[in-house]
Amino acid sequence: MFSQLPDHEKWQMAFSSAEFVAFAGQWIKVLPRSRQEALAIFVEQGIERLWPISFDYAFDPVFVRNEQLMADCAGKTDAELYRLWLTCGFVNGVAPNEQRYLEPYLAGAPFPMNFPWQDFVRRRRLPRSTSRSAALAALFDSSSEQVVSAAPLMGDDARWLLELIGRYKIGKDQMADAVAILCLAVKLDPRPLSQGLLGDAYGSTGDTAKSLACYRAASAHPDVHHEIVATCMRMLLDAGRFDDALIHLETSHLHWRKFPAFTEWLQEALVLKFEATCAQALKQYRRFDAAAVKAGVREATDTIISEMLYDIADSFGKLDDLPGPVGPCADGYVAILANMNIPQCVHYRVEQKAQQFALSGIPVRIFSEEDAGSFITSLAGARAAIFYRVAATPPVIRAILHARTLGLDTWYEVDDLIFDPSAYPDPFESFGGQISEAEYAGLQMGVPLFRHALAMCDRAIASTPSLAKRMEALVRSGQCIVIRNGLDTRNDNAIRLSRHLPERRDGRVRLFYGSGTLAHNADFNNIAGPAITQAMARHDNVDLIVVGHLVLSPGIEAFSDRILQIPFMSDKDDYWSVLSSCDINIAVLADGPVADCKSE
């Protein structure tokens, strides 16, 4: 609306009817009921009486004349000069009073009464007619050498004025002047604002080290503004100095712990530290040749990961806004934070458990590990918390700590021996080339991550007794229960289908092998492969149906015309349908601790 006003009426953009009435209401007989009525009263009565269009734009005719801010003002009355300013001065940025004139310099602050402007005028040999406002403007526009030499004239206002001049120089992109002036301000009084401004100036010159030093010094002050703390955090994190960032938070947390951004800073610092440490660790885990094994590379890297995880938990314990111990809600729900990446595991350990709880009348809320924040929020009404197959990332560590400090029982559940470095993962060769060295390194790194999450919880849930024994040794209470995989209502269709399959009369025998993991390729080829090869060689009516992950050995490949390989099937009904159509189901696991702990 205002953009369509002609230039001589654009002063209306600054008109405040509320402030106008507050100033002139005592002289107005009938108060305006709208902005338009207020404008009409101002035009009819206010210009002659020099009523302000707003408090900031109060018109001072003496100031405008003395500063010679407008041409053609000679011989004009105050009202005529006011009208001229409204129609011509406002649109051209002419200040109506001293405060507006000095706004670019003082940012709304009053004139510094301790500044001997007349002495400054004489020292700088400015015209004798120079006003105090013009003198102050000249001070701000002076070089850093001139400002520093004039500092003794500023008296008690020196630090404040130098701070303002430094800010002004930054705004003008005169960074060298800003640095020199703000260095003096900090020397006079190392206030956090001065140090923060000096940090801004150094940063703009590219001197990151000095900039960061200024921000860190400012952040240590109890009166520091949160933006300075945030800038310091950002610089430390961008520089990869995560431990320094955490120390920075620790020294300032008493003042900023309740500030909403503090928790965000803490989480970001810990996540970045976690990611950087894991990235370096992955390089070491990729060294799994005989020489690296002999040198204990994996064990040393596991230690680095574990120490990092303890540090993260310690930082959350000291700096996070953890809840008080309210205890479990007797009729509350069970909150589950789950790894949802492996469909068959989700089927048995998450979805099936939700059905079991439902049959027992216990409500359940399930959250993906990527949604740990929502999980934490939900804990207030929970009776217990289960953590299924989650690695000890910072969000997961934080979630476990929140559940524990609330006083909830924390249960860690897993259905594989993925937390034992002596047994997991299987040798790289056993994967039959189905995973890369980088992926294998990721499996190795996962072990201390899963182990730490398990050790943080009170109790454990295992899928087999062998697995339970190993989990008992790690959880806080030493207690673990066994809940086996089972059938549920989702298997009903497959069971009904198997009872009504049409009888095949082709005389063929169909062998079935299904694999949902990449880890047992060698088990199949080395253990079952020779027998299957022999059976197919002797009996030309034997077929092999493979569903899932498997690279066949050359011996079996010779019978490819009788082999059907189907990619991994995520649809359970489709999987059961294929299985039901076969005659013999083959399950192959090499004897060992990992196989002993596998879900049955």
PDB file of C-alpha atoms in Angstrom, residues 56-61 63-65 67-70 85-86 88-104:
ATOM      1  CA  ASP A  56      11.306   8.464  16.538  1.00  0.00           C
ATOM      2  CA  TYR A  57      10.394  11.091  13.953  1.00  0.00           C
ATOM      3  CA  ALA A  58       9.664  14.018  16.266  1.00  0.00           C
ATOM      4  CA  PHE A  59      10.506  17.153  14.270  1.00  0.00           C
ATOM      5  CA  ASP A  60      13.120  19.531  15.740  1.00  0.00           C
ATOM      6  CA  PRO A  61      13.182  22.711  13.595  1.00  0.00           C
ATOM      7  CA  PHE A  63      18.236  21.095  14.810  1.00  0.00           C
ATOM      8  CA  VAL A  64      17.274  20.949  11.129  1.00  0.00           C
ATOM      9  CA  ARG A  65      18.162  24.636  10.666  1.00  0.00           C
ATOM     10  CA  GLU A  67      22.643  21.436  10.758  1.00  0.00           C
ATOM     11  CA  GLN A  68      21.556  22.940   7.423  1.00  0.00           C
ATOM     12  CA  LEU A  69      20.070  19.627   6.441  1.00  0.00           C
ATOM     13  CA  MET A  70      17.623  21.116   3.942  1.00  0.00           C
ATOM     14  CA  TRP A  85      10.492  18.055   5.598  1.00  0.00           C
ATOM     15  CA  LEU A  86       7.353  15.929   5.321  1.00  0.00           C
ATOM     16  CA  CYS A  88      10.689  16.481   0.552  1.00  0.00           C
ATOM     17  CA  GLY A  89      12.965  15.681   3.477  1.00  0.00           C
ATOM     18  CA  PHE A  90      11.515  12.354   4.598  1.00  0.00           C
ATOM     19  CA  VAL A  91      11.715  10.683   1.202  1.00  0.00           C
ATOM     20  CA  ASN A  92      15.329  11.870   0.841  1.00  0.00           C
ATOM     21  CA  GLY A  93      16.404  10.509   4.223  1.00  0.00           C
ATOM     22  CA  VAL A  94      16.804  13.852   6.015  1.00  0.00           C
ATOM     23  CA  ALA A  95      16.870  13.325   9.785  1.00  0.00           C
ATOM     24  CA  PRO A  96      14.166  15.312  11.659  1.00  0.00           C
ATOM     25  CA  ASN A  97      16.071  15.362  14.965  1.00  0.00           C
ATOM     26  CA  GLU A  98      19.464  14.694  16.477  1.00  0.00           C
ATOM     27  CA  GLN A  99      18.685  11.153  17.595  1.00  0.00           C
ATOM     28  CA  ARG A 100      17.673  10.119  14.064  1.00  0.00           C
ATOM     29  CA  TYR A 101      20.693  11.922  12.648  1.00  0.00           C
ATOM     30  CA  LEU A 102      23.032  10.006  14.938  1.00  0.00           C
ATOM     31  CA  GLU A 103      21.211   6.673  14.547  1.00  0.00           C
ATOM     32  CA  PRO A 104      23.831   5.257  12.115  1.00  0.00           C
TER      33      PRO A 104
END
